[in-house]
Amino acid sequence: MKRPEGFDPRPPQPEATPEPRRTVRSPRRTARAPKSSPQAEEPVPGRPVTPAPPAIGTPVLPDAAASRLREREARAALRRAARERARVERDEVRRFTRRTRHRRAIWWTAGGIVAAFAVAVSLAVFSPLLALREIRITGTERIPQEQLHAVLDEQLGTPLALVDLDAVERELAEFPLIRNYVTEVVPPDTLVVRLQERQPIALVQGDGGFDLVDPAGVVVQTTPERPPGVPLLTLPDGDLDSAGFDWMVEVLLALPPEVLAQVDSISAPSRDSVTLDLAGSEQRVLWGSATDSDRKAAVLARLIPLHAGAGAGEYDVSAERTAVFRPD
């Protein structure tokens, strides 16, 4: 059988699905060259190509300038790092030395106070404003103040802090009537001397008259006649350093003032035989020993008013618990 023309002996193939068309669109706005930069010209054969000038505002540095810039930046960075490290080290040093600095500040403060005190003391010692201008003496009865001023006025004009108190003591020691004394500095320019004179307690008859003596046996005054109201000590040899003198003084010191004023004389032949004679009467007191003199004096002060008008007799207080008055 004859095949018609155009017959294709291959089996029929499925029709290929047409691939969709993809349209690539370019952006509507194209980058424009800066107005200030000219457009690049197309190279022309046979003409040397001239490079386009750089855009304005974009610096182009040579390699050496760029290198120097980098070096400067590096050095600046190193300096900043060094400063930061130094700051950190300083902070650490402050933190670790805080106690030392505090202690040093205390020492400096103490030193300043001591220095200020030393300056103040120096001014007080050597300043003429604090020089001695007046010496005031109190407590004198028998010693003339003119004699005391004659020996103490040598200190006038001396700064108060430099007054020679040892010299004052040496000068006052020349006066036997001074029992003791106290000095007081009264700023700005006064020295006060408070004296306590020796007080006579009894009489001792001597070749030149009667010596008024104090409890220490120091002669306070000598008079040709016997002064009233002062007991007479009966001393065989007139020895003021004897034990009998000490016994009699101990008894006299224990007597009340009203009883002491009635004592005319006192004797002590032995330790246990101290005897007193009362003035204005024929009465006497057998004291015994000088022990327990305070109790015996109190008992005698009660007995005398009871028997003052009884005439001659003897008060026996040698045993104070059994004291008695015996008429003659």
Short mmCIF file of C-alpha atoms in Angstrom, two decimals:
data_model
loop_
_atom_site.label_atom_id
_atom_site.label_comp_id
_atom_site.label_asym_id
_atom_site.label_seq_id
_atom_site.Cartn_x
_atom_site.Cartn_y
_atom_site.Cartn_z
CA MET A 1 0.00 0.00 0.00
CA LYS A 2 1.41 3.23 -0.93
CA ARG A 3 1.80 5.72 1.88
CA PRO A 4 0.66 9.19 1.30
CA GLU A 5 3.24 11.87 1.03
CA GLY A 6 4.29 13.54 4.10
CA PHE A 7 3.57 10.56 6.34
CA ASP A 8 5.88 10.36 9.41
CA PRO A 9 6.50 6.85 10.50
CA ARG A 10 7.66 8.04 14.15
CA PRO A 11 5.07 7.74 16.84
CA PRO A 12 3.43 10.97 17.76
CA GLN A 13 5.24 12.98 20.57
CA PRO A 14 3.38 15.00 23.19
CA GLU A 15 3.46 18.63 22.55
CA ALA A 16 5.98 20.50 24.69
CA THR A 17 4.58 23.01 27.08
CA PRO A 18 5.88 26.40 26.12
CA GLU A 19 8.34 27.77 28.79
CA PRO A 20 7.14 31.03 30.26
CA ARG A 21 9.08 34.06 29.21
CA ARG A 22 11.00 35.94 31.88
CA THR A 23 11.37 39.59 31.43
CA VAL A 24 14.35 41.20 33.23
CA ARG A 25 13.75 44.82 33.89
CA SER A 26 16.51 47.22 34.63
CA PRO A 27 16.03 49.90 37.29
CA ARG A 28 14.29 52.92 36.02
CA ARG A 29 16.82 55.27 37.67
CA THR A 30 20.30 54.85 36.52
CA ALA A 31 23.27 56.10 38.53
CA ARG A 32 24.23 59.50 37.42
CA ALA A 33 27.73 60.71 37.44
CA PRO A 34 28.38 63.65 39.71
CA LYS A 35 27.77 66.91 38.02
CA SER A 36 31.19 68.06 38.89
CA SER A 37 32.92 65.00 37.42
CA PRO A 38 33.07 64.92 33.60
CA GLN A 39 31.91 61.81 31.80
CA ALA A 40 34.58 59.44 30.66
CA GLU A 41 35.29 59.83 27.01
CA GLU A 42 35.56 56.93 24.71
CA PRO A 43 39.14 56.14 23.88
CA VAL A 44 40.15 57.21 20.43
CA PRO A 45 42.64 55.07 18.58
CA GLY A 46 46.02 56.78 18.30
CA ARG A 47 45.40 59.27 21.19
CA PRO A 48 46.98 58.72 24.63
CA VAL A 49 44.51 57.92 27.33
CA THR A 50 44.30 60.67 30.01
CA PRO A 51 43.13 59.42 33.39
CA ALA A 52 40.02 61.05 34.71
CA PRO A 53 40.61 63.59 37.50
CA PRO A 54 39.60 62.44 40.96
CA ALA A 55 36.23 63.43 42.27
CA ILE A 56 36.13 66.55 44.41
CA GLY A 57 36.00 65.72 48.21
CA THR A 58 37.79 62.38 47.90
CA PRO A 59 41.44 62.99 48.89
CA VAL A 60 44.01 60.86 47.22
CA LEU A 61 47.19 60.72 49.35
CA PRO A 62 50.51 59.48 48.23
CA ASP A 63 51.90 56.42 49.97
CA ALA A 64 54.38 58.44 52.14
CA ALA A 65 51.65 60.79 53.43
CA ALA A 66 49.39 57.86 54.21
CA SER A 67 52.23 56.14 56.03
CA ARG A 68 52.92 59.27 58.12
CA LEU A 69 49.23 59.55 58.96
CA ARG A 70 49.14 55.97 60.12
CA GLU A 71 52.26 56.53 62.21
CA ARG A 72 50.73 59.60 63.84
CA GLU A 73 47.57 57.70 64.61
CA ALA A 74 49.59 54.82 66.04
CA ARG A 75 51.65 57.16 68.21
CA ALA A 76 48.48 58.89 69.42
CA ALA A 77 47.00 55.51 70.28
CA LEU A 78 50.18 54.59 72.19
CA ARG A 79 50.08 57.85 74.11
CA ARG A 80 46.44 57.29 75.02
CA ALA A 81 47.24 53.78 76.15
CA ALA A 82 50.22 55.02 78.20
CA ARG A 83 48.09 57.69 79.87
CA GLU A 84 45.40 55.17 80.69
CA ARG A 85 47.95 52.76 82.10
CA ALA A 86 49.54 55.53 84.19
CA ARG A 87 46.11 56.51 85.52
CA VAL A 88 45.35 52.93 86.49
CA GLU A 89 48.74 52.59 88.17
CA ARG A 90 48.20 55.81 90.10
CA ASP A 91 44.83 54.58 91.29
CA GLU A 92 46.39 51.31 92.42
CA VAL A 93 49.20 53.12 94.21
CA ARG A 94 46.69 55.37 95.99
CA ARG A 95 44.61 52.39 97.00
CA PHE A 96 47.57 50.45 98.42
CA THR A 97 49.18 53.47 100.11
CA ARG A 98 46.02 54.94 101.63
CA ARG A 99 46.93 53.79 105.15
CA THR A 100 50.49 55.05 104.81
CA ARG A 101 49.28 58.43 103.61
CA HIS A 102 46.80 58.60 106.48
CA ARG A 103 49.55 57.80 108.99
CA ARG A 104 51.82 60.38 107.38
CA ALA A 105 49.07 63.00 107.62
CA ILE A 106 48.68 62.23 111.34
CA TRP A 107 52.41 62.64 111.89
CA TRP A 108 52.46 65.90 109.98
CA THR A 109 49.52 67.20 112.02
CA ALA A 110 51.15 66.18 115.30
CA GLY A 111 54.40 67.78 114.21
CA GLY A 112 52.61 71.00 113.36
CA ILE A 113 50.93 71.07 116.77
CA VAL A 114 54.24 70.48 118.54
CA ALA A 115 55.92 73.19 116.49
CA ALA A 116 53.13 75.66 117.24
CA PHE A 117 53.35 74.81 120.94
CA ALA A 118 57.11 75.30 120.89
CA VAL A 119 56.72 78.70 119.25
CA ALA A 120 54.09 79.71 121.82
CA VAL A 121 56.32 78.58 124.69
CA SER A 122 59.27 80.46 123.24
CA LEU A 123 57.22 83.62 122.98
CA ALA A 124 55.97 83.17 126.54
CA VAL A 125 59.46 82.57 127.90
CA PHE A 126 61.37 85.29 126.13
CA SER A 127 58.65 87.89 125.59
CA PRO A 128 59.23 91.12 127.58
CA LEU A 129 55.46 91.35 128.00
CA LEU A 130 55.65 88.52 130.57
CA ALA A 131 58.59 89.87 132.56
CA LEU A 132 58.41 90.02 136.37
CA ARG A 133 57.38 93.50 137.51
CA GLU A 134 55.85 92.91 140.95
CA ILE A 135 56.70 90.69 143.96
CA ARG A 136 53.87 90.37 146.47
CA ILE A 137 54.66 88.97 149.96
CA THR A 138 51.97 87.82 152.42
CA GLY A 139 51.91 86.21 155.89
CA THR A 140 54.56 88.31 157.61
CA GLU A 141 54.18 89.48 161.23
CA ARG A 142 57.65 89.73 162.72
CA ILE A 143 59.76 89.91 159.56
CA PRO A 144 59.91 93.37 157.94
CA GLN A 145 58.82 93.19 154.32
CA GLU A 146 61.53 95.69 153.38
CA GLN A 147 64.16 93.09 154.24
CA LEU A 148 62.42 90.47 152.11
CA HIS A 149 62.06 92.79 149.12
CA ALA A 150 65.71 93.76 149.39
CA VAL A 151 66.76 90.18 148.59
CA LEU A 152 63.94 89.21 146.21
CA ASP A 153 63.79 92.30 144.00
CA GLU A 154 66.85 91.04 142.13
CA GLN A 155 64.44 88.88 140.11
CA LEU A 156 62.55 91.88 138.72
CA GLY A 157 62.73 92.15 134.94
CA THR A 158 63.21 88.40 134.49
CA PRO A 159 60.65 86.57 132.30
CA LEU A 160 58.22 84.68 134.53
CA ALA A 161 59.22 81.32 133.12
CA LEU A 162 62.88 82.01 133.90
CA VAL A 163 62.53 83.21 137.49
CA ASP A 164 65.24 81.47 139.53
CA LEU A 165 63.24 79.78 142.29
CA ASP A 166 66.40 78.18 143.67
CA ALA A 167 67.81 81.65 144.25
CA VAL A 168 64.56 82.63 145.97
CA GLU A 169 64.88 79.61 148.27
CA ARG A 170 68.48 80.48 149.13
CA GLU A 171 67.56 84.06 149.97
CA LEU A 172 64.57 83.11 152.16
CA ALA A 173 66.63 80.50 154.02
CA GLU A 174 68.55 83.39 155.60
CA PHE A 175 65.45 84.26 157.66
CA PRO A 176 65.09 81.80 160.57
CA LEU A 177 61.60 83.06 161.38
CA ILE A 178 60.25 81.63 158.11
CA ARG A 179 58.85 78.19 158.78
CA ASN A 180 57.82 77.51 155.18
CA TYR A 181 56.69 79.37 152.10
CA VAL A 182 54.88 78.88 148.80
CA THR A 183 55.51 80.78 145.56
CA GLU A 184 52.88 81.37 142.89
CA VAL A 185 53.37 82.91 139.46
CA VAL A 186 50.44 85.11 138.47
CA PRO A 187 50.59 86.15 134.79
CA PRO A 188 51.39 88.45 133.28
CA ASP A 189 53.96 90.01 135.64
CA THR A 190 53.50 89.04 139.32
CA LEU A 191 55.22 86.65 141.73
CA VAL A 192 53.34 85.95 144.98
CA VAL A 193 55.29 84.64 148.00
CA ARG A 194 53.10 83.28 150.83
CA LEU A 195 55.07 82.91 154.05
CA GLN A 196 54.30 81.07 157.28
CA GLU A 197 56.32 82.40 160.17
CA ARG A 198 57.44 80.33 163.12
CA GLN A 199 55.15 80.72 166.13
CA PRO A 200 56.74 80.63 169.59
CA ILE A 201 55.34 78.02 171.93
CA ALA A 202 57.50 78.49 175.01
CA LEU A 203 60.24 80.48 176.70
CA VAL A 204 63.76 79.42 177.58
CA GLN A 205 65.72 81.58 179.97
CA GLY A 206 69.22 82.39 178.80
CA ASP A 207 72.08 84.68 179.64
CA GLY A 208 70.75 87.54 177.54
CA GLY A 209 67.15 87.28 178.63
CA PHE A 210 64.31 85.08 177.48
CA ASP A 211 64.31 83.26 174.15
CA LEU A 212 61.01 82.61 172.42
CA VAL A 213 61.30 79.20 170.76
CA ASP A 214 59.05 77.33 168.36
CA PRO A 215 58.32 73.57 168.52
CA ALA A 216 61.44 72.86 166.45
CA GLY A 217 63.65 74.63 169.00
CA VAL A 218 64.36 77.60 166.74
CA VAL A 219 64.74 80.88 168.59
CA VAL A 220 62.13 83.22 167.18
CA GLN A 221 62.87 86.23 169.32
CA THR A 222 64.93 87.25 172.34
CA THR A 223 63.59 89.70 174.91
CA PRO A 224 65.22 91.03 178.07
CA GLU A 225 62.01 90.60 180.02
CA ARG A 226 59.65 87.68 180.19
CA PRO A 227 56.56 88.19 177.99
CA PRO A 228 53.25 87.17 179.58
CA GLY A 229 51.13 84.27 178.40
CA VAL A 230 54.04 82.06 177.27
CA PRO A 231 55.04 78.94 179.31
CA LEU A 232 58.56 78.77 180.65
CA LEU A 233 60.48 75.57 179.95
CA THR A 234 62.60 74.34 182.84
CA LEU A 235 65.71 72.90 181.21
CA PRO A 236 68.66 72.08 183.45
CA ASP A 237 71.26 72.97 180.85
CA GLY A 238 69.09 75.01 178.49
CA ASP A 239 69.65 72.31 175.84
CA LEU A 240 67.01 72.66 173.13
CA ASP A 241 68.10 69.37 171.57
CA SER A 242 67.46 67.28 174.68
CA ALA A 243 64.75 64.65 175.04
CA GLY A 244 63.15 66.64 177.87
CA PHE A 245 62.54 69.53 175.48
CA ASP A 246 60.74 67.19 173.06
CA TRP A 247 58.52 65.73 175.84
CA MET A 248 57.47 69.15 177.11
CA VAL A 249 56.75 70.46 173.60
CA GLU A 250 54.61 67.39 172.87
CA VAL A 251 52.49 68.10 175.95
CA LEU A 252 52.13 71.82 175.16
CA LEU A 253 51.04 71.09 171.60
CA ALA A 254 48.27 68.79 172.88
CA LEU A 255 46.73 71.41 175.20
CA PRO A 256 43.68 73.40 174.07
CA PRO A 257 44.35 77.17 173.73
CA GLU A 258 42.31 78.03 176.85
CA VAL A 259 44.36 75.60 178.97
CA LEU A 260 47.70 76.55 177.38
CA ALA A 261 47.10 80.17 178.33
CA GLN A 262 46.94 79.12 182.03
CA VAL A 263 50.27 77.26 182.05
CA ASP A 264 53.02 79.22 183.77
CA SER A 265 55.87 76.70 183.51
CA ILE A 266 56.55 73.08 182.62
CA SER A 267 59.29 70.65 183.59
CA ALA A 268 60.26 67.09 182.70
CA PRO A 269 62.89 65.60 185.02
CA SER A 270 62.18 62.21 183.41
CA ARG A 271 60.03 60.70 180.71
CA ASP A 272 57.22 59.76 183.09
CA SER A 273 57.22 62.83 185.28
CA VAL A 274 56.12 65.79 183.20
CA THR A 275 54.64 68.47 185.48
CA LEU A 276 52.83 71.74 184.74
CA ASP A 277 52.36 74.74 187.05
CA LEU A 278 49.25 76.85 186.45
CA ALA A 279 49.53 80.64 186.52
CA GLY A 280 47.67 82.72 189.11
CA SER A 281 47.12 79.83 191.47
CA GLU A 282 48.91 77.25 193.55
CA GLN A 283 47.62 74.42 191.44
CA ARG A 284 49.77 72.05 189.42
CA VAL A 285 49.22 69.18 186.99
CA LEU A 286 50.86 65.78 187.26
CA TRP A 287 50.93 64.75 183.63
CA GLY A 288 53.06 61.65 183.75
CA SER A 289 54.49 60.54 180.41
CA ALA A 290 53.90 62.33 177.13
CA THR A 291 51.97 59.36 175.73
CA ASP A 292 48.22 59.79 175.19
CA SER A 293 48.64 63.54 175.56
CA ASP A 294 45.51 64.29 173.55
CA ARG A 295 43.27 62.29 175.93
CA LYS A 296 44.94 63.77 179.00
CA ALA A 297 44.48 67.29 177.63
CA ALA A 298 40.75 66.68 177.08
CA VAL A 299 40.33 65.36 180.65
CA LEU A 300 42.25 68.28 182.12
CA ALA A 301 40.11 70.77 180.18
CA ARG A 302 37.02 69.32 181.97
CA LEU A 303 38.61 69.18 185.42
CA ILE A 304 39.97 72.73 185.68
CA PRO A 305 36.57 74.51 185.56
CA LEU A 306 35.31 72.18 188.30
CA HIS A 307 38.16 72.88 190.76
CA ALA A 308 39.51 76.28 189.72
CA GLY A 309 38.39 77.86 193.01
CA ALA A 310 39.37 74.95 195.22
CA GLY A 311 42.71 76.47 196.16
CA ALA A 312 46.04 74.74 196.11
CA GLY A 313 46.07 71.22 194.82
CA GLU A 314 47.14 68.84 192.11
CA TYR A 315 45.39 67.54 189.01
CA ASP A 316 46.53 63.99 188.39
CA VAL A 317 45.92 62.97 184.77
CA SER A 318 48.78 60.49 184.53
CA ALA A 319 46.08 57.79 184.26
CA GLU A 320 43.45 59.58 182.19
CA ARG A 321 40.73 57.03 182.98
CA THR A 322 41.05 57.74 186.71
CA ALA A 323 41.96 61.45 186.66
CA VAL A 324 41.44 63.22 189.95
CA PHE A 325 42.05 66.54 191.76
CA ARG A 326 43.82 66.31 195.13
CA PRO A 327 43.69 69.37 197.35
CA ASP A 328 46.79 70.16 199.34
#
